[in-house]
Amino acid sequence: ADEIGVKPDFRTELSHESGERRLDASAALETDIDDDSGHGRLVEQTPSGSEIRSEARDEREFTRTASLNAEYRVPAGGGELVANANVARERTLERILSGEDDDLRLARSRERLWTGEASGQYRATVTGGDLEALVVQRIGRLRARDEEEDESFTEATRTSETIARAEYRRGSDRLRLFGSLEGTRNRLTSDAELVIGGEPVPIKGSDVNVIERRAETAFGAIWKPAASFIVEPTMRAEVSTIRSTGDSRSREHFLFWKPRLRLSWDRDSRRIQMTVEREAAQLDFGDFVASAELDRDDVVAGATALRPPTTWSFSTTFEQRFWKNGALLLTFRREWIDDVIDEVLIDDDGKLFDAVGNIGKGTRRVLKAELTVPFERVGISGMQLKALLTFIKSRVTDPITGMRRIISEDRPFEGEINLNHDLPGGRWSWGAEASLAHREREFRFDEARLERKGTGFGAHIEFRPHPSWRLGLEGENIGSRSLVETRRKFDGTRASRVLNSIEARRLRTAPIVTFSLRKAFGAAAD
């Protein structure tokens, strides 16, 4: 059950219309293979280069998801009511085999996640304006177990989210005003347990109950003083309360003012947009829960208290369109962040653990370039190249060393290049993709980690023998992709600067091949 091997996928979709009523439904069974799965070695050395240990590793992880979705549209009260419902079950299995032939260790991780959502959205014209109302209810149930030899970590988590929102817009093409009101209630309850050698190990975040109540109101306008110029001022106010009980108790109240001003100029083939705004991020409640990766001796305590990071930002976008469907899009964004969320050190009854926490002020600069090039101008019909490149430079003060560094998990560079070609006749198409090499850092209280991934290549081909039939073949990680994770382990905290050992995990990721067969029935086949 832990092998990846051959995994059949299935998806069926149904659409039915009767007058102004429409029903869309689908059922799917899908497999997502972690592209970090592969085999290689883990080597740990002293700072002088002497080998402490060396072992082979084989890591496999995949997720099987079964889902049902339905959407129903019906006229109601002079408007339209859209009802949605979906339920899904995700089952994730990870198996790590490490060691040598005469001394192999097996680590397993299993997760079962049930999610459900029901929503209703109503749109209508009321007193000359457009009204949109939305109600959403989401629930989740997670059961997880991680085990290696005489160690185990279990987690049982329940989540719920209720959202109610209403927005009203009114005006003309020249000036349009809008206002909205939204209320949200989030809740997470979790029980986790770490057991080593048959004895439970207390850790913050093992018994968690977090409730958030949040309300937001917004007022704004879309003003068009000239045909090519748009001004969009908006003011939002958010008030929230986050209460945590269990082994960590806290109660926080927040009020955030979130203004935004956006200016857009669009003329002929050129567009320029500038935005100044203040944002408040939404917390990930999973940060309050303890977690473990036992095969790496990695235990993270749950956050004792968190403040949502707030960001003042300035961004500008330049777009140049060419060759009918071609475009170059450049975006620069500058951020000033308060209450950056990163790794912190907590002392739990004399035991030191990493945890998620706020570490103060930070900055981030982002440059993004997007390019779309059609090849009709050079005589190749149906071929298109797309490239996306992102550069990030961030800085924050490390809470352990007091030195300036990058924000954990920010990638200084990442990029994708995609080439697609629809051949004349409409029966064949093919393409190739490249996910460019990147790296990211993470800072624990006693470790500095660097993960580097090499460039990964993929390709696909599709054949349509009939408008209702599609046959596809897709390959990912063609030629394998390198993954190197380096952990610099210190004696005590990183502030000591006394290096204890250097551990390097080197893997070659496994290729993934997918064959698909699709058949359309009824009107969709015409």
PDB file of N, CA, C and O in Angstrom, residues 394-438:
ATOM      1  N   SER A 394      14.489  39.369   0.673  1.00  0.00           N
ATOM      2  CA  SER A 394      13.841  39.749   1.924  1.00  0.00           C
ATOM      3  C   SER A 394      14.872  39.834   3.030  1.00  0.00           C
ATOM      4  O   SER A 394      15.939  39.209   2.967  1.00  0.00           O
ATOM      5  N   ARG A 395      14.548  40.605   4.067  1.00  0.00           N
ATOM      6  CA  ARG A 395      15.436  40.778   5.204  1.00  0.00           C
ATOM      7  C   ARG A 395      14.616  40.868   6.486  1.00  0.00           C
ATOM      8  O   ARG A 395      13.576  41.529   6.539  1.00  0.00           O
ATOM      9  N   VAL A 396      15.139  40.183   7.541  1.00  0.00           N
ATOM     10  CA  VAL A 396      14.525  40.209   8.854  1.00  0.00           C
ATOM     11  C   VAL A 396      15.639  39.974   9.866  1.00  0.00           C
ATOM     12  O   VAL A 396      16.688  39.412   9.523  1.00  0.00           O
ATOM     13  N   THR A 397      15.448  40.402  11.104  1.00  0.00           N
ATOM     14  CA  THR A 397      16.443  40.174  12.146  1.00  0.00           C
ATOM     15  C   THR A 397      16.222  38.801  12.778  1.00  0.00           C
ATOM     16  O   THR A 397      15.128  38.516  13.280  1.00  0.00           O
ATOM     17  N   ASP A 398      17.243  37.972  12.744  1.00  0.00           N
ATOM     18  CA  ASP A 398      17.152  36.627  13.297  1.00  0.00           C
ATOM     19  C   ASP A 398      16.992  36.710  14.817  1.00  0.00           C
ATOM     20  O   ASP A 398      17.794  37.355  15.493  1.00  0.00           O
ATOM     21  N   PRO A 399      15.954  36.055  15.396  1.00  0.00           N
ATOM     22  CA  PRO A 399      15.745  36.162  16.848  1.00  0.00           C
ATOM     23  C   PRO A 399      16.789  35.402  17.672  1.00  0.00           C
ATOM     24  O   PRO A 399      16.914  35.646  18.869  1.00  0.00           O
ATOM     25  N   ILE A 400      17.554  34.512  17.047  1.00  0.00           N
ATOM     26  CA  ILE A 400      18.567  33.735  17.765  1.00  0.00           C
ATOM     27  C   ILE A 400      19.922  34.434  17.736  1.00  0.00           C
ATOM     28  O   ILE A 400      20.581  34.595  18.765  1.00  0.00           O
ATOM     29  N   THR A 401      20.337  34.882  16.551  1.00  0.00           N
ATOM     30  CA  THR A 401      21.679  35.457  16.404  1.00  0.00           C
ATOM     31  C   THR A 401      21.695  36.975  16.434  1.00  0.00           C
ATOM     32  O   THR A 401      22.756  37.576  16.634  1.00  0.00           O
ATOM     33  N   GLY A 402      20.542  37.621  16.190  1.00  0.00           N
ATOM     34  CA  GLY A 402      20.507  39.067  16.098  1.00  0.00           C
ATOM     35  C   GLY A 402      21.021  39.608  14.783  1.00  0.00           C
ATOM     36  O   GLY A 402      21.102  40.826  14.595  1.00  0.00           O
ATOM     37  N   MET A 403      21.353  38.718  13.837  1.00  0.00           N
ATOM     38  CA  MET A 403      21.874  39.134  12.531  1.00  0.00           C
ATOM     39  C   MET A 403      20.733  39.258  11.523  1.00  0.00           C
ATOM     40  O   MET A 403      19.677  38.631  11.665  1.00  0.00           O
ATOM     41  N   ARG A 404      20.960  40.052  10.474  1.00  0.00           N
ATOM     42  CA  ARG A 404      19.981  40.183   9.395  1.00  0.00           C
ATOM     43  C   ARG A 404      20.101  38.997   8.447  1.00  0.00           C
ATOM     44  O   ARG A 404      21.199  38.536   8.136  1.00  0.00           O
ATOM     45  N   ARG A 405      18.955  38.478   7.993  1.00  0.00           N
ATOM     46  CA  ARG A 405      18.937  37.330   7.092  1.00  0.00           C
ATOM     47  C   ARG A 405      17.663  37.340   6.267  1.00  0.00           C
ATOM     48  O   ARG A 405      16.756  38.165   6.473  1.00  0.00           O
ATOM     49  N   ILE A 406      17.571  36.383   5.339  1.00  0.00           N
ATOM     50  CA  ILE A 406      16.379  36.223   4.518  1.00  0.00           C
ATOM     51  C   ILE A 406      15.255  35.643   5.373  1.00  0.00           C
ATOM     52  O   ILE A 406      15.509  34.955   6.372  1.00  0.00           O
ATOM     53  N   ILE A 407      13.995  35.912   5.027  1.00  0.00           N
ATOM     54  CA  ILE A 407      12.855  35.299   5.703  1.00  0.00           C
ATOM     55  C   ILE A 407      12.787  33.821   5.309  1.00  0.00           C
ATOM     56  O   ILE A 407      12.946  33.473   4.143  1.00  0.00           O
ATOM     57  N   SER A 408      12.576  32.963   6.296  1.00  0.00           N
ATOM     58  CA  SER A 408      12.547  31.529   6.038  1.00  0.00           C
ATOM     59  C   SER A 408      11.575  31.183   4.911  1.00  0.00           C
ATOM     60  O   SER A 408      10.464  31.716   4.834  1.00  0.00           O
ATOM     61  N   GLU A 409      12.028  30.271   4.040  1.00  0.00           N
ATOM     62  CA  GLU A 409      11.253  29.700   2.929  1.00  0.00           C
ATOM     63  C   GLU A 409      11.018  30.669   1.787  1.00  0.00           C
ATOM     64  O   GLU A 409      10.337  30.327   0.818  1.00  0.00           O
ATOM     65  N   ASP A 410      11.560  31.890   1.854  1.00  0.00           N
ATOM     66  CA  ASP A 410      11.550  32.760   0.673  1.00  0.00           C
ATOM     67  C   ASP A 410      12.573  32.231  -0.332  1.00  0.00           C
ATOM     68  O   ASP A 410      13.712  31.924   0.041  1.00  0.00           O
ATOM     69  N   ARG A 411      12.204  32.131  -1.576  1.00  0.00           N
ATOM     70  CA  ARG A 411      13.106  31.653  -2.625  1.00  0.00           C
ATOM     71  C   ARG A 411      13.666  32.852  -3.398  1.00  0.00           C
ATOM     72  O   ARG A 411      12.898  33.598  -4.012  1.00  0.00           O
ATOM     73  N   PRO A 412      14.980  33.053  -3.381  1.00  0.00           N
ATOM     74  CA  PRO A 412      15.551  34.194  -4.108  1.00  0.00           C
ATOM     75  C   PRO A 412      15.202  34.186  -5.589  1.00  0.00           C
ATOM     76  O   PRO A 412      15.091  35.260  -6.201  1.00  0.00           O
ATOM     77  N   PHE A 413      15.047  32.992  -6.160  1.00  0.00           N
ATOM     78  CA  PHE A 413      14.690  32.912  -7.576  1.00  0.00           C
ATOM     79  C   PHE A 413      13.900  31.634  -7.824  1.00  0.00           C
ATOM     80  O   PHE A 413      14.195  30.575  -7.256  1.00  0.00           O
ATOM     81  N   GLU A 414      12.894  31.707  -8.667  1.00  0.00           N
ATOM     82  CA  GLU A 414      12.210  30.532  -9.186  1.00  0.00           C
ATOM     83  C   GLU A 414      11.583  30.902 -10.525  1.00  0.00           C
ATOM     84  O   GLU A 414      11.306  32.078 -10.799  1.00  0.00           O
ATOM     85  N   GLY A 415      11.410  29.889 -11.362  1.00  0.00           N
ATOM     86  CA  GLY A 415      10.882  30.175 -12.689  1.00  0.00           C
ATOM     87  C   GLY A 415      10.330  28.950 -13.378  1.00  0.00           C
ATOM     88  O   GLY A 415      10.665  27.805 -13.043  1.00  0.00           O
ATOM     89  N   GLU A 416       9.452  29.190 -14.348  1.00  0.00           N
ATOM     90  CA  GLU A 416       8.866  28.136 -15.168  1.00  0.00           C
ATOM     91  C   GLU A 416       8.860  28.579 -16.623  1.00  0.00           C
ATOM     92  O   GLU A 416       8.637  29.753 -16.931  1.00  0.00           O
ATOM     93  N   ILE A 417       9.102  27.626 -17.506  1.00  0.00           N
ATOM     94  CA  ILE A 417       9.039  27.880 -18.950  1.00  0.00           C
ATOM     95  C   ILE A 417       8.175  26.782 -19.566  1.00  0.00           C
ATOM     96  O   ILE A 417       8.396  25.589 -19.314  1.00  0.00           O
ATOM     97  N   ASN A 418       7.180  27.184 -20.367  1.00  0.00           N
ATOM     98  CA  ASN A 418       6.265  26.229 -20.995  1.00  0.00           C
ATOM     99  C   ASN A 418       6.179  26.507 -22.491  1.00  0.00           C
ATOM    100  O   ASN A 418       6.016  27.660 -22.910  1.00  0.00           O
ATOM    101  N   LEU A 419       6.286  25.463 -23.283  1.00  0.00           N
ATOM    102  CA  LEU A 419       6.139  25.551 -24.731  1.00  0.00           C
ATOM    103  C   LEU A 419       5.006  24.617 -25.154  1.00  0.00           C
ATOM    104  O   LEU A 419       5.020  23.419 -24.824  1.00  0.00           O
ATOM    105  N   ASN A 420       3.998  25.156 -25.847  1.00  0.00           N
ATOM    106  CA  ASN A 420       2.859  24.362 -26.303  1.00  0.00           C
ATOM    107  C   ASN A 420       2.636  24.582 -27.794  1.00  0.00           C
ATOM    108  O   ASN A 420       2.788  25.703 -28.299  1.00  0.00           O
ATOM    109  N   HIS A 421       2.248  23.506 -28.472  1.00  0.00           N
ATOM    110  CA  HIS A 421       2.061  23.578 -29.915  1.00  0.00           C
ATOM    111  C   HIS A 421       0.840  22.758 -30.313  1.00  0.00           C
ATOM    112  O   HIS A 421       0.815  21.529 -30.134  1.00  0.00           O
ATOM    113  N   ASP A 422      -0.193  23.440 -30.828  1.00  0.00           N
ATOM    114  CA  ASP A 422      -1.356  22.778 -31.421  1.00  0.00           C
ATOM    115  C   ASP A 422      -1.098  22.653 -32.916  1.00  0.00           C
ATOM    116  O   ASP A 422      -1.061  23.654 -33.644  1.00  0.00           O
ATOM    117  N   LEU A 423      -0.908  21.419 -33.383  1.00  0.00           N
ATOM    118  CA  LEU A 423      -0.552  21.194 -34.787  1.00  0.00           C
ATOM    119  C   LEU A 423      -1.747  21.444 -35.704  1.00  0.00           C
ATOM    120  O   LEU A 423      -2.907  21.299 -35.287  1.00  0.00           O
ATOM    121  N   PRO A 424      -1.488  21.829 -36.955  1.00  0.00           N
ATOM    122  CA  PRO A 424      -2.577  22.056 -37.909  1.00  0.00           C
ATOM    123  C   PRO A 424      -3.457  20.809 -38.038  1.00  0.00           C
ATOM    124  O   PRO A 424      -2.974  19.682 -38.003  1.00  0.00           O
ATOM    125  N   GLY A 425      -4.756  21.032 -38.178  1.00  0.00           N
ATOM    126  CA  GLY A 425      -5.696  19.924 -38.277  1.00  0.00           C
ATOM    127  C   GLY A 425      -6.451  19.671 -36.990  1.00  0.00           C
ATOM    128  O   GLY A 425      -7.518  19.051 -36.997  1.00  0.00           O
ATOM    129  N   GLY A 426      -5.913  20.141 -35.861  1.00  0.00           N
ATOM    130  CA  GLY A 426      -6.617  20.046 -34.591  1.00  0.00           C
ATOM    131  C   GLY A 426      -6.614  18.685 -33.938  1.00  0.00           C
ATOM    132  O   GLY A 426      -7.313  18.477 -32.943  1.00  0.00           O
ATOM    133  N   ARG A 427      -5.812  17.723 -34.471  1.00  0.00           N
ATOM    134  CA  ARG A 427      -5.845  16.370 -33.887  1.00  0.00           C
ATOM    135  C   ARG A 427      -4.665  16.110 -32.946  1.00  0.00           C
ATOM    136  O   ARG A 427      -4.767  15.296 -32.039  1.00  0.00           O
ATOM    137  N   TRP A 428      -3.562  16.774 -33.176  1.00  0.00           N
ATOM    138  CA  TRP A 428      -2.363  16.541 -32.363  1.00  0.00           C
ATOM    139  C   TRP A 428      -1.922  17.837 -31.673  1.00  0.00           C
ATOM    140  O   TRP A 428      -2.023  18.927 -32.236  1.00  0.00           O
ATOM    141  N   SER A 429      -1.431  17.695 -30.464  1.00  0.00           N
ATOM    142  CA  SER A 429      -0.781  18.807 -29.761  1.00  0.00           C
ATOM    143  C   SER A 429       0.308  18.230 -28.866  1.00  0.00           C
ATOM    144  O   SER A 429       0.235  17.068 -28.442  1.00  0.00           O
ATOM    145  N   TRP A 430       1.319  19.042 -28.625  1.00  0.00           N
ATOM    146  CA  TRP A 430       2.409  18.587 -27.763  1.00  0.00           C
ATOM    147  C   TRP A 430       2.988  19.789 -27.017  1.00  0.00           C
ATOM    148  O   TRP A 430       2.691  20.943 -27.336  1.00  0.00           O
ATOM    149  N   GLY A 431       3.803  19.505 -26.026  1.00  0.00           N
ATOM    150  CA  GLY A 431       4.402  20.591 -25.279  1.00  0.00           C
ATOM    151  C   GLY A 431       5.543  20.099 -24.410  1.00  0.00           C
ATOM    152  O   GLY A 431       5.739  18.895 -24.221  1.00  0.00           O
ATOM    153  N   ALA A 432       6.308  21.054 -23.898  1.00  0.00           N
ATOM    154  CA  ALA A 432       7.421  20.752 -23.004  1.00  0.00           C
ATOM    155  C   ALA A 432       7.466  21.813 -21.918  1.00  0.00           C
ATOM    156  O   ALA A 432       7.080  22.965 -22.139  1.00  0.00           O
ATOM    157  N   GLU A 433       7.907  21.416 -20.720  1.00  0.00           N
ATOM    158  CA  GLU A 433       7.951  22.317 -19.575  1.00  0.00           C
ATOM    159  C   GLU A 433       9.289  22.187 -18.867  1.00  0.00           C
ATOM    160  O   GLU A 433       9.917  21.132 -18.901  1.00  0.00           O
ATOM    161  N   ALA A 434       9.691  23.268 -18.228  1.00  0.00           N
ATOM    162  CA  ALA A 434      10.890  23.258 -17.391  1.00  0.00           C
ATOM    163  C   ALA A 434      10.605  24.059 -16.128  1.00  0.00           C
ATOM    164  O   ALA A 434      10.148  25.201 -16.203  1.00  0.00           O
ATOM    165  N   SER A 435      10.841  23.439 -14.979  1.00  0.00           N
ATOM    166  CA  SER A 435      10.775  24.121 -13.692  1.00  0.00           C
ATOM    167  C   SER A 435      12.210  24.389 -13.264  1.00  0.00           C
ATOM    168  O   SER A 435      12.968  23.454 -12.994  1.00  0.00           O
ATOM    169  N   LEU A 436      12.603  25.648 -13.245  1.00  0.00           N
ATOM    170  CA  LEU A 436      14.003  26.006 -13.090  1.00  0.00           C
ATOM    171  C   LEU A 436      14.513  25.762 -11.669  1.00  0.00           C
ATOM    172  O   LEU A 436      13.738  25.726 -10.708  1.00  0.00           O
ATOM    173  N   ALA A 437      15.812  25.584 -11.563  1.00  0.00           N
ATOM    174  CA  ALA A 437      16.450  25.310 -10.277  1.00  0.00           C
ATOM    175  C   ALA A 437      16.187  26.449  -9.295  1.00  0.00           C
ATOM    176  O   ALA A 437      16.149  27.626  -9.677  1.00  0.00           O
ATOM    177  N   HIS A 438      16.000  26.091  -8.034  1.00  0.00           N
ATOM    178  CA  HIS A 438      15.783  27.102  -7.002  1.00  0.00           C
ATOM    179  C   HIS A 438      16.304  26.591  -5.673  1.00  0.00           C
ATOM    180  O   HIS A 438      16.647  25.414  -5.518  1.00  0.00           O
TER     181      HIS A 438
END
